Coordinates of C-alpha atoms in Angstrom, one line a residue:
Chain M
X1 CA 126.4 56.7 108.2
X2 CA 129.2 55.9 109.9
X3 CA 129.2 56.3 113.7
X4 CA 133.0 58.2 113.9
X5 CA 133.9 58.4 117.9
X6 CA 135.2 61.8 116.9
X7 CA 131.7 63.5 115.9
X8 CA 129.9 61.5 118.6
X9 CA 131.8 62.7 121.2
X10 CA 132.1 66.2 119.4
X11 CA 128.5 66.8 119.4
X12 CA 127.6 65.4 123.1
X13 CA 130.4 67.1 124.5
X14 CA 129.9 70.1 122.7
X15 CA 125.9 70.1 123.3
X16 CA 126.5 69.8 127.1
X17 CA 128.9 72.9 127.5
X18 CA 127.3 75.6 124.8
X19 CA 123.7 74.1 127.0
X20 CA 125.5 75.2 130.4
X21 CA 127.1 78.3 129.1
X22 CA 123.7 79.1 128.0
X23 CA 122.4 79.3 131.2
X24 CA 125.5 80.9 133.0
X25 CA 125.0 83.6 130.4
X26 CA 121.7 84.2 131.7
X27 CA 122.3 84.1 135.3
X28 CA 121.3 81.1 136.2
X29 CA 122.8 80.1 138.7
X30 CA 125.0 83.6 139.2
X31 CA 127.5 82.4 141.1
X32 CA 131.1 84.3 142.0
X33 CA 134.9 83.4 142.3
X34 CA 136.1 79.9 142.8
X35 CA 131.8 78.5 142.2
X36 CA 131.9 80.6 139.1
X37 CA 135.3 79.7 137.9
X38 CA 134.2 75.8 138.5
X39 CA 131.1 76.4 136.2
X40 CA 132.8 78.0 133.2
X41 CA 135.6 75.4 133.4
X42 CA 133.2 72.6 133.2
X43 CA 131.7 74.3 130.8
X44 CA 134.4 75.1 128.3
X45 CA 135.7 71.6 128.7
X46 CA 133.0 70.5 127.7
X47 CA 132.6 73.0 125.0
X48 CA 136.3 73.2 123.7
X49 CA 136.8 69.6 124.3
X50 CA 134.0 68.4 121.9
X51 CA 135.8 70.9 119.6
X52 CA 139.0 69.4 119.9
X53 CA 137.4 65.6 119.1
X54 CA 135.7 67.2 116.0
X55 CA 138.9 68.0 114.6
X56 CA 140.5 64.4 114.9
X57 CA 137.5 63.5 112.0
X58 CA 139.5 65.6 109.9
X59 CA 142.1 64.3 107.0
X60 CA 144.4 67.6 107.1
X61 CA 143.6 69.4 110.5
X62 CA 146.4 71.2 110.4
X63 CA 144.3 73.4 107.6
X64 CA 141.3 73.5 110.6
X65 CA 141.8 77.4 110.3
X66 CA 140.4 77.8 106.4
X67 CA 137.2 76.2 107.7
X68 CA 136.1 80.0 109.0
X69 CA 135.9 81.5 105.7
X70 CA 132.9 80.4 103.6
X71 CA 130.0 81.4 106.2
X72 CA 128.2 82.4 102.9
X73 CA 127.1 79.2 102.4
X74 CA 128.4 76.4 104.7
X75 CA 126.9 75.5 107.9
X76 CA 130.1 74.2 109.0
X77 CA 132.2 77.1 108.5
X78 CA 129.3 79.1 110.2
X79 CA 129.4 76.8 113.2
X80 CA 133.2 76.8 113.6
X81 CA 132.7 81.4 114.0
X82 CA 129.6 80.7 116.1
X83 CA 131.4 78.3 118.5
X84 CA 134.4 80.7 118.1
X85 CA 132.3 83.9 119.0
X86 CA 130.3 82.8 121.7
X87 CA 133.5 81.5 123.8
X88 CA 135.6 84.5 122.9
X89 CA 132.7 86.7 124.6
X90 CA 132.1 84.1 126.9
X91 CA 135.4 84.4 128.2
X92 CA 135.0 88.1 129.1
X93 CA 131.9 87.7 130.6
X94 CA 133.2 84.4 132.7
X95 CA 136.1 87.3 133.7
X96 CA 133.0 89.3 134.8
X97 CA 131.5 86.7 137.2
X98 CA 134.6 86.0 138.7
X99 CA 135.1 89.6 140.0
X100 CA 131.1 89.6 140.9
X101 CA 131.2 92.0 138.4
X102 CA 128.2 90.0 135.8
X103 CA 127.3 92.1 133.0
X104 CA 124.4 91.2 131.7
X105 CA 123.6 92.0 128.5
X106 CA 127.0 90.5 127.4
X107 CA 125.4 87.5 129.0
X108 CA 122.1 87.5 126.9
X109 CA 124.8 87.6 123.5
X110 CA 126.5 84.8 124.9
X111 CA 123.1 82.5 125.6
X112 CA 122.3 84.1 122.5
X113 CA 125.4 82.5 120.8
X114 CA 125.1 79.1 122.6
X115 CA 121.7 78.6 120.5
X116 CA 123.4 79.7 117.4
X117 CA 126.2 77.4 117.9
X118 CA 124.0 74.4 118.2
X119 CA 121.7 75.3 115.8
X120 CA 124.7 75.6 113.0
X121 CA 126.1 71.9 114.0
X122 CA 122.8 71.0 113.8
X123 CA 122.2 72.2 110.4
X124 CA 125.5 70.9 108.9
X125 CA 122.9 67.4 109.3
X126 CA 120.1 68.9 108.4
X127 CA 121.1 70.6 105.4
X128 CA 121.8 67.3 103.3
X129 CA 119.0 66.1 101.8
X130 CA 121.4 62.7 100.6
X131 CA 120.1 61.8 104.2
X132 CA 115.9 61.7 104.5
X133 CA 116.5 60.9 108.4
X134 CA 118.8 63.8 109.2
X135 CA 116.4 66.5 106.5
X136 CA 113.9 67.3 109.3
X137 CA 113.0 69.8 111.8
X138 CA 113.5 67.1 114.6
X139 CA 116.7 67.0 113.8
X140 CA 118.2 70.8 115.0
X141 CA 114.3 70.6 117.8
X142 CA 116.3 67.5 119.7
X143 CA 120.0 69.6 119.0
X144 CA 118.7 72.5 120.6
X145 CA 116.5 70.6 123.6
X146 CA 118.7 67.9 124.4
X147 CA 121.8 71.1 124.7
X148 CA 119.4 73.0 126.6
X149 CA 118.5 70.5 128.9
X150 CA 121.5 68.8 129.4
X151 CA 122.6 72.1 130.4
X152 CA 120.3 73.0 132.8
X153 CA 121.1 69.4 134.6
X154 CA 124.5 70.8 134.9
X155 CA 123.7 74.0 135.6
X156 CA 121.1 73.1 138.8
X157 CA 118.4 74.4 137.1
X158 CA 116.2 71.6 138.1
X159 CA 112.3 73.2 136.7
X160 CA 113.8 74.0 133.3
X161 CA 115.8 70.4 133.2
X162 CA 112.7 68.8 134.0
X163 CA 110.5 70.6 131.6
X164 CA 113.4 70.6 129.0
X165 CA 114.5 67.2 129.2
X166 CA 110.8 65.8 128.8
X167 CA 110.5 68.0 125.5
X168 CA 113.8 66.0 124.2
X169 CA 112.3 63.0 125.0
X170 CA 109.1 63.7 123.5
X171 CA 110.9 65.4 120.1
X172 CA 113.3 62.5 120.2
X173 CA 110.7 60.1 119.9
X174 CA 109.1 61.9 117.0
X175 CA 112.3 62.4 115.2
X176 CA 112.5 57.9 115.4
X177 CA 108.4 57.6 114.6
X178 CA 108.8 60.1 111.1
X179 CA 112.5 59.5 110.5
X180 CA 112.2 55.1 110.1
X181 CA 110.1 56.1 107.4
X182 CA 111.3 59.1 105.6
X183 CA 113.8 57.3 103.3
X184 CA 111.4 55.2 102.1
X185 CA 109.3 58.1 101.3
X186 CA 111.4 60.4 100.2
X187 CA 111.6 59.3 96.3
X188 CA 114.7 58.3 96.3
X189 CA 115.1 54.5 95.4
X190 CA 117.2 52.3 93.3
X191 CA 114.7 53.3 90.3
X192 CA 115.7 57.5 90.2
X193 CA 119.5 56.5 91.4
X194 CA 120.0 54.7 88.2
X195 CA 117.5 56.0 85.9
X196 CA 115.7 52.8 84.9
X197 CA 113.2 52.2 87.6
X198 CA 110.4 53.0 84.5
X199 CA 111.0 49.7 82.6
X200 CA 110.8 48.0 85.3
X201 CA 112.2 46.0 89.1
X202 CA 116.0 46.9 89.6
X203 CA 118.4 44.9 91.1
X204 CA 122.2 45.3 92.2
X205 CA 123.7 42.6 90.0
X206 CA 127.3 42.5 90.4
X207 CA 129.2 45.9 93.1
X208 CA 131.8 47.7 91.3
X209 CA 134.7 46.4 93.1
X210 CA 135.4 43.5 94.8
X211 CA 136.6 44.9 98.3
X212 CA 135.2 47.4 100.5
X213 CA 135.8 51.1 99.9
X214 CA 135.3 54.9 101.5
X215 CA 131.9 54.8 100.4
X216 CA 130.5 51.5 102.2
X217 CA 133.2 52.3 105.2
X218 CA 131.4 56.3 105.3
X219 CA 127.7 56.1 104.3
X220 CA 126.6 52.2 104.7
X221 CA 126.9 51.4 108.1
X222 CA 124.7 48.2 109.1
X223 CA 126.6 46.8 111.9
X224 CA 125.1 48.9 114.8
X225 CA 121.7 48.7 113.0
X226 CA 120.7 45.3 113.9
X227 CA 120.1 46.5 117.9
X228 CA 118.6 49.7 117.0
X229 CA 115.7 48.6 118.8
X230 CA 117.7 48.0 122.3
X231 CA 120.3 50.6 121.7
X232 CA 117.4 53.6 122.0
X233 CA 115.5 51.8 124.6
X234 CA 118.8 51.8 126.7
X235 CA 119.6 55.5 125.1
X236 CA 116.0 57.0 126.1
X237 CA 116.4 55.2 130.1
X238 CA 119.8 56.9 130.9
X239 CA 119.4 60.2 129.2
X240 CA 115.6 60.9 130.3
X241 CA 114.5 58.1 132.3
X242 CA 116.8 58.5 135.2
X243 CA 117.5 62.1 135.1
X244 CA 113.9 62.8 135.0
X245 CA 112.9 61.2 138.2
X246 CA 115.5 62.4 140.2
X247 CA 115.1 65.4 139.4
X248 CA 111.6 65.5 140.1
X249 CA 112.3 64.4 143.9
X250 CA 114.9 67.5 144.3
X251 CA 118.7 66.9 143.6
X252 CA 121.4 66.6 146.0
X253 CA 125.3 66.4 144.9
X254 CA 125.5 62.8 145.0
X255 CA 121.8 62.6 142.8
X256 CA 122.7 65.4 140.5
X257 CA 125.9 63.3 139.9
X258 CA 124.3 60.4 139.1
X259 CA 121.7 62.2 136.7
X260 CA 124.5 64.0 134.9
X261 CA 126.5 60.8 134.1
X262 CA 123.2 58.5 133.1
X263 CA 122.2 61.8 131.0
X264 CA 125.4 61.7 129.1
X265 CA 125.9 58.2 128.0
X266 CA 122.4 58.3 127.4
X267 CA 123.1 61.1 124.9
X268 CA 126.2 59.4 123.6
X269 CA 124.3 56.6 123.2
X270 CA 121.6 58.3 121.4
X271 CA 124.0 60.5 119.3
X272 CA 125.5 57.0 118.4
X273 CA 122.3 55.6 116.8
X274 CA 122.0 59.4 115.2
X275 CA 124.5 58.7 113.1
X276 CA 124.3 54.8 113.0
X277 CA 120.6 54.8 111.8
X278 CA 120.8 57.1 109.1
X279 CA 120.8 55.8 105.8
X280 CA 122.5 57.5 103.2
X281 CA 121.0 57.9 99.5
X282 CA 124.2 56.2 97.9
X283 CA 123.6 53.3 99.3
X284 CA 121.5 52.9 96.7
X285 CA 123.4 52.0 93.9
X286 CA 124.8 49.0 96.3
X287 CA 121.5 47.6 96.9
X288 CA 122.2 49.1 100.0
X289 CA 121.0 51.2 102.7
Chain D
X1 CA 134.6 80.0 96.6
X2 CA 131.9 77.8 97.4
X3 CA 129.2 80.2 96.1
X4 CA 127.9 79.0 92.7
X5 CA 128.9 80.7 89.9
X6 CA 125.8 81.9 87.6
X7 CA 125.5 79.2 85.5
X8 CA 127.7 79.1 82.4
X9 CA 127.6 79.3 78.9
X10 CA 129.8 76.3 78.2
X11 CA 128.8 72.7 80.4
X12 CA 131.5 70.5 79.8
X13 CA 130.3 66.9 80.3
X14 CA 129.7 63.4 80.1
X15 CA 127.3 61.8 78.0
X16 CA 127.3 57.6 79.1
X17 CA 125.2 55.1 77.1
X18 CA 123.9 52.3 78.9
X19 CA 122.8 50.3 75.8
X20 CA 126.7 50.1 74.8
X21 CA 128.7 50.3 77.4
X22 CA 130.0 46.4 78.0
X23 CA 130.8 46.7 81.8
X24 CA 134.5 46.3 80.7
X25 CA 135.7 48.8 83.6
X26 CA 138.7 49.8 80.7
X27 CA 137.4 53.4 82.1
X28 CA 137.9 52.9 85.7
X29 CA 141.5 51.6 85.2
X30 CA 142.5 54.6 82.3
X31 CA 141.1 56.9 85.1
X32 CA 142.7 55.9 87.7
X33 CA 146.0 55.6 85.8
X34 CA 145.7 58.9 84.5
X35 CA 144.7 60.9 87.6
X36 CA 147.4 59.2 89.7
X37 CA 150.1 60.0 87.7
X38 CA 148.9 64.0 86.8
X39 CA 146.7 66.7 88.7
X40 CA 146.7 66.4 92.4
X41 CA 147.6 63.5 94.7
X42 CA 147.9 60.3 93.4
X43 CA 144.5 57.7 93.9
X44 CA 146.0 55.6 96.7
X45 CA 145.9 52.0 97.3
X46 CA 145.9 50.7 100.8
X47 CA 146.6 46.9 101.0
X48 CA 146.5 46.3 97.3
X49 CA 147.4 42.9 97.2
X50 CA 146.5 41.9 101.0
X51 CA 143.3 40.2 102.0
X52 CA 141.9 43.6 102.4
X53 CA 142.2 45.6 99.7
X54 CA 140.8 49.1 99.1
X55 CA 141.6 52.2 96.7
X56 CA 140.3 55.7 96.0
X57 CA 138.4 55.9 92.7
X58 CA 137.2 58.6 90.7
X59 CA 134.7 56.5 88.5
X60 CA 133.0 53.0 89.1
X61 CA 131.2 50.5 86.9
X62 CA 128.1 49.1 88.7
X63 CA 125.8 46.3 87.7
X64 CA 122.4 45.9 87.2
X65 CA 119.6 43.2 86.9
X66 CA 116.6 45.1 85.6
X67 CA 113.1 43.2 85.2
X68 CA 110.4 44.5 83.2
X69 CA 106.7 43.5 84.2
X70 CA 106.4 41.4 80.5
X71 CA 109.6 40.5 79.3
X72 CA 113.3 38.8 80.0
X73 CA 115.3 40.3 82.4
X74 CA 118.0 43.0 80.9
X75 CA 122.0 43.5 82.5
X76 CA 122.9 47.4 82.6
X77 CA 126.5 48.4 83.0
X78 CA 126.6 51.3 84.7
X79 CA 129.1 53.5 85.0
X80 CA 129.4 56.2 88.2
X81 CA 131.4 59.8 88.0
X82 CA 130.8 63.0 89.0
X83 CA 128.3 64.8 87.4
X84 CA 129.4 68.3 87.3
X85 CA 125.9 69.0 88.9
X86 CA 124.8 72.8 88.0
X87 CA 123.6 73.0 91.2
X88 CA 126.2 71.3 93.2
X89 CA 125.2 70.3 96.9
X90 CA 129.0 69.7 97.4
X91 CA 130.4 73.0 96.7
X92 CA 128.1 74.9 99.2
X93 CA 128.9 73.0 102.3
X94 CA 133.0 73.2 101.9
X95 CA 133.8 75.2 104.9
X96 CA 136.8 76.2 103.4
X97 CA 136.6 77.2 99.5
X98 CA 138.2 74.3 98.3
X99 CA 135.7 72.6 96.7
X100 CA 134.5 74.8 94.0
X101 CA 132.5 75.0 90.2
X102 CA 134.5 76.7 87.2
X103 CA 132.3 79.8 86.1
X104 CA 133.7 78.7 82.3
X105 CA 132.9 75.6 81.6
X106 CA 130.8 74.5 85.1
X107 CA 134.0 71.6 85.8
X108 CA 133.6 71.4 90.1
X109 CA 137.1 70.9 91.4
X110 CA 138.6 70.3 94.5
X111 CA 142.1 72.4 95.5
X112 CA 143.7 69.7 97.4
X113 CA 145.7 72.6 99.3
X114 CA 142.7 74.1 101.1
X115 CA 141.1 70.8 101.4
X116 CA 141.1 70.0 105.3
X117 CA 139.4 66.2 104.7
X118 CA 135.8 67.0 106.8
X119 CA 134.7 64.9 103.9
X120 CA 130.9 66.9 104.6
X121 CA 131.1 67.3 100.4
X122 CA 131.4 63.5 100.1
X123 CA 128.2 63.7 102.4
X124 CA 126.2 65.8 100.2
X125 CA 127.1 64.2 97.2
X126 CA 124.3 61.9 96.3
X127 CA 126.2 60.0 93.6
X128 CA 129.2 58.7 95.6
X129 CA 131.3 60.9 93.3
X130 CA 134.0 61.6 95.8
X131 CA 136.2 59.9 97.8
X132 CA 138.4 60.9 100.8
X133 CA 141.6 59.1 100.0
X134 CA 142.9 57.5 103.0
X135 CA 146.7 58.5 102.6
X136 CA 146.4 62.1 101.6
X137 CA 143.4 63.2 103.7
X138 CA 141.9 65.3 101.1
X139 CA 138.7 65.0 99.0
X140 CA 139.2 63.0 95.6
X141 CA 136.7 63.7 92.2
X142 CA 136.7 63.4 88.6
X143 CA 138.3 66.8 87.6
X144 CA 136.6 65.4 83.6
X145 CA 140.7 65.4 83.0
X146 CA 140.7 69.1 83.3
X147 CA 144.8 68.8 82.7
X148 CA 143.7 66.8 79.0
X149 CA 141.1 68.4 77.3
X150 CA 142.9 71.9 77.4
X151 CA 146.2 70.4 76.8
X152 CA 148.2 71.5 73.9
X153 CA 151.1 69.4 75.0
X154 CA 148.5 66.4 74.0
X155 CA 147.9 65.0 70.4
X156 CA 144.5 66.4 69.6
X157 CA 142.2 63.4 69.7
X158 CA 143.9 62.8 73.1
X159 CA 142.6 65.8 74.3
X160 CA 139.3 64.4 76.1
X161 CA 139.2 62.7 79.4
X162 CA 140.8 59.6 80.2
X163 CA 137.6 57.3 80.5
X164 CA 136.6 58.6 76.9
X165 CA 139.4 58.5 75.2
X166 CA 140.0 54.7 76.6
X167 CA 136.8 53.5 75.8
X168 CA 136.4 50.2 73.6
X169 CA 132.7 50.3 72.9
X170 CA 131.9 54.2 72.2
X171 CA 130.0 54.5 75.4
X172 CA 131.4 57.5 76.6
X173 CA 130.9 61.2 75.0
X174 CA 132.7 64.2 76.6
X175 CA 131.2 67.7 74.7
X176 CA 129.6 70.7 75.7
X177 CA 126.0 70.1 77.1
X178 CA 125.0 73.5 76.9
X179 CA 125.4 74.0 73.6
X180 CA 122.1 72.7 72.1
X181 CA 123.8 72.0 68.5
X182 CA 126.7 69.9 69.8
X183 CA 127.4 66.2 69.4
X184 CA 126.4 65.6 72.7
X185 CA 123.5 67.6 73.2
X186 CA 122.0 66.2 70.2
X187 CA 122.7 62.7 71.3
X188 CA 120.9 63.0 74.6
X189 CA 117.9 64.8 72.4
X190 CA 117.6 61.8 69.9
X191 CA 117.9 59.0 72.7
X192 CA 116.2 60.5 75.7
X193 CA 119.0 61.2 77.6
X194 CA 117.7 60.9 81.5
X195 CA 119.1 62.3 84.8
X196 CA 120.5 60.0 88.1
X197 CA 118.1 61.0 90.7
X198 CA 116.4 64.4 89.4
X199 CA 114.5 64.4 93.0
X200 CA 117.5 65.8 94.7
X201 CA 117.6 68.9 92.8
X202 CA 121.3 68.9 91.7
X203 CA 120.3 69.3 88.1
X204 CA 123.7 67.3 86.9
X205 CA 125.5 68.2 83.5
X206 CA 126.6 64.5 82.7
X207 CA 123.4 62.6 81.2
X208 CA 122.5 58.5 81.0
X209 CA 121.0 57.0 77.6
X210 CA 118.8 54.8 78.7
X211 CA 119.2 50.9 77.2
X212 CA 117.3 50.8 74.2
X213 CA 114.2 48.6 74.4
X214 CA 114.9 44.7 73.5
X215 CA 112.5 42.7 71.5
X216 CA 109.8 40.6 73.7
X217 CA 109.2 37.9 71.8
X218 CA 112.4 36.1 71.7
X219 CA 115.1 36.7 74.1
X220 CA 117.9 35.9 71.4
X221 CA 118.3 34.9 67.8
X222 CA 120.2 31.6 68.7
X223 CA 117.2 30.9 70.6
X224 CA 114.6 28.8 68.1
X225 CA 118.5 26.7 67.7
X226 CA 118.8 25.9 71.3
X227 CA 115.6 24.2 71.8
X228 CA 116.7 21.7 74.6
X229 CA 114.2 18.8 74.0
X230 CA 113.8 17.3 70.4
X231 CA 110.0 17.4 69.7
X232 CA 111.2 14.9 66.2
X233 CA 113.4 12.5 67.2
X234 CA 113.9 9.8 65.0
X235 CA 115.7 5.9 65.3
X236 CA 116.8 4.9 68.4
X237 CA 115.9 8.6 70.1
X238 CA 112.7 8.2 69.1
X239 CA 112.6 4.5 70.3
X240 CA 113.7 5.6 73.8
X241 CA 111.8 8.4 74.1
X242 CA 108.4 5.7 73.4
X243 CA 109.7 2.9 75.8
X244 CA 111.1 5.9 78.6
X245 CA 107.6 7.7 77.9
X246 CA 105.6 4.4 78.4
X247 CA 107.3 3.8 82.0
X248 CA 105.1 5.0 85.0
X249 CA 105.4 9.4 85.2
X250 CA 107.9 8.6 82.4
X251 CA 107.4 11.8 80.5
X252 CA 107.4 15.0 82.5
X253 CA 108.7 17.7 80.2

């Protein structure tokens, strides 16, 4: 698939601010006045922001609004009223703290709502089974930990980041061991795409076109693919394997600081390869993948 | 909506017949002609006659080499549309209700005004049946010339889509796949008309006759007449075949 800037940054950005507001809307850390008004701005930049990039992917943005309207059965329209929900009450409980006036179970709907949120963007992916590596459980388990312990990082919630973080790492590297194989498994191949794998070995002879088109540019992306192998080695070190250290010797401002930018490329870099690595079924009928 | 209708009575479709077809790609040009001059927003062309050129399509000819275990190697034309799937992946993730499948006759459409270009139904799609086109933003498909085969303002045998209609070599059928008794249905019966990728679960309305089965034996009937090496020359062949023959590893093949 291709690796658009605008969904990367989208879903890292995104993750990091529902993750913080998840903890905020549980209490912890319960701060008041100017501390709490710093934590909900970070985290609604965050949030918001990643929101924003999303809609730059878009051909017609101006038409954003319609995308609220089919929660029956898109995960995309049901992630754009989760996101929506959970910062509209977010907002009135962030009113709350300000005032040391925190009321709680508005909080729990809001935490609540952060887990919906990412586990809605994390479906739109998982959802499509034209993409074996995305049509997994890992792929919403390393959504939701990654957001949950990238919030807790920013949040100071040092035993949960700890314990959090290692879980991502752990479900990250299971969603690379089971997803490098799963198109190969999944029975899609060249055969099924055009219907005459039975009679025997099938090869792309001559593409349909001479030039490139939306297809090759969208769901054959081998570029990035070639340092897969470096790109998740460096991916894994800043997200987990600096964060994790410091945070096991006890943050200070500067240390925190240093944890919370490694973790973020390190989840860029990651999301990067998310989208990079996965092979799309239509590739296929190119000879492709 | 992007619910799914019930299914329908009435699937209009594409039959395609990969023993005919003549990889000619007359369908791919009377599509695109026809769909950028009617229904929705023309099929752009960015660059067209730079060193990068790249347009949107609504149906492709691909290419194929296929090799059976004992026998010569076979070329398959094979041309790529959407399949009006009955159970359309790309209709259920539109966030907006622009993509959608006609309860009548199961045709899935896109309205281009509610279209916001997240291109997620190009995503589902396993086929590569739709494009984003880079100048309008919005999603691009074959709408099966939905403004043609209900036409009145058409001649009759116009009305049937573009690709069909165009088609030198008969290897295109538009009819009614759910009626069992129709041209179409009873085409796919008698040749074994096969589904692109049943794994995905998309159950698609437009079927694929397999190539009918070539002869093993001999690869063509020219063949016994284009025997390279004379096994009778005569005269002066003959002489220099000896004398070449008698040389040291004179006669290899």
């Amino acid at each position: 698939m291709n690796p658009a800037p605008s969904v990367i940054i989208f879903t890292t950005l995104s993750g990091l601010g529902f993750g913080l507001l998840f903890w905020l809307g549980l209490g912890l850390p319960d701060p008041s006045g100017w501390v709490a008004f710093g934590f909900f701005f970070l985290a609604y930049a965050l949030a918001v922001g990643g929101l924003m990039a999303s809609a730059l992917h878009l051909g017609r943005p101006e038409r954003a609004i319609k995308a609220f309207s089919q929660w029956r059965t898109s995960w995309l329209s049901r992630e754009g009223i989760a996101a929506v929900a959970t910062l509209t009450l977010g907002a009135i409980y962030a009113l709350g703290m300000l005032f040391d006036a925190r009321i709680a179970p508005l909080g729990w709907l809001v935490s609540l709502g952060c887990g919906v949120t990412i586990w809605t963007t994390a479906m739109i992916y998982t959802q499509l089974k034209t993409v074996p590596r995305w049509h997994h459980w890992t792929t919403p388990a390393v959504f939701l930990s990654l957001s949950a312990g990238g919030g807790a990082l920013l949040a100071n919630q040092s035993v949960a980041a700890l314990a959090l973080l290692t879980i991502a790492a752990v479900l990250q590297v299971i969603a690379w061991i089971t997803g490098d194989t799963r198109l190969a498994t999944s029975g899609t191949t060249m055969g099924t795409a055009t219907g005459l794998g039975d009679r025997g070995d099938v090869r792309a002879f001559l593409p349909p076109h001479t030039g490139s088109n939306y297809l090759l540019r969208e769901f054959v992306h081998v570029v990035g693919r070639r340092h897969a192998m470096y790109l998740r080695i460096i991916g894994m070190i800043l997200a987990f394997g600096v964060p994790l250290p410091i945070l096991a010797m006890g943050l200070s401002h500067l240390t925190a600081g240093i944890a919370v930018i490694a973790h973020l490329l390190g989840v860029l870099c990651l999301r990067w390869l998310f989208f990079a690595q996965a092979e799309h079924v239509v590739g296929l009928y190119y000879g492709k993948r | 909506m992007t619910q799914l209708p019930p299914p329908s009575q009435v699937k209009l479709g594409l039959v395609i017949d990969l023993d005919t077809c003549v990889g000619c790609h007359a369908c791919v040009v009377a599509c695109k002609g026809w769909n950028t001059e009617n229904y929705g927003a023309p099929l752009s062309d960015t660059d067209p006659y730079g060193a990068d050129p790249s347009g949107t399509f609504l149906n492709r000819v691909h290419s194929y080499e296929v090799t059976p275990p004992d026998g010569p190697a076979q070329q398959v034309h094979f041309p790529k549309s959407c399949l009006h799937c009955e159970d359309a992946p790309c209709v259920t993730v539109c966030p907006t209700g622009a993509s959608y499948k006609r309860a009548e006759d199961g045709i899935v459409l896109v309205n281009e005004s509610a279209c916001i270009g997240c291109s997620l139904c190009a995503w589902a799609c396993p086929y590569g049946a739709r494009e984003l086109d880079a100048v309008e933003g919005v999603m691009k498909k074959c709408t099966l010339c939905v403004d043609r085969i209900y036409n009145e303002n058409l001649p009759e045998i116009d009305r049937t889509p573009a690709c069909v209609r165009t088609c030198p070599s008969g290897a295109r059928h538009f009819g009614d796949l759910g009626d069992p008794d129709s041209a179409v249905s009873q085409l796919v019966a008698d040749r074994g008309g096969i589904d692109l990728m049943p794994e995905q679960g998309t159950k698609p309305v437009n079927k694929y006759l397999p190539p009918r089965a070539r002869d093993a034996d001999q690869i063509d009937v020219l063949a016994p007449l284009l025997d390279s090496v004379a096994q009778d020359g005569k005269g002066l062949v003959a002489w220099i075949d000896r004398a070449l023959s008698a040389l040291p590893k004179g006669a290899r093949g």
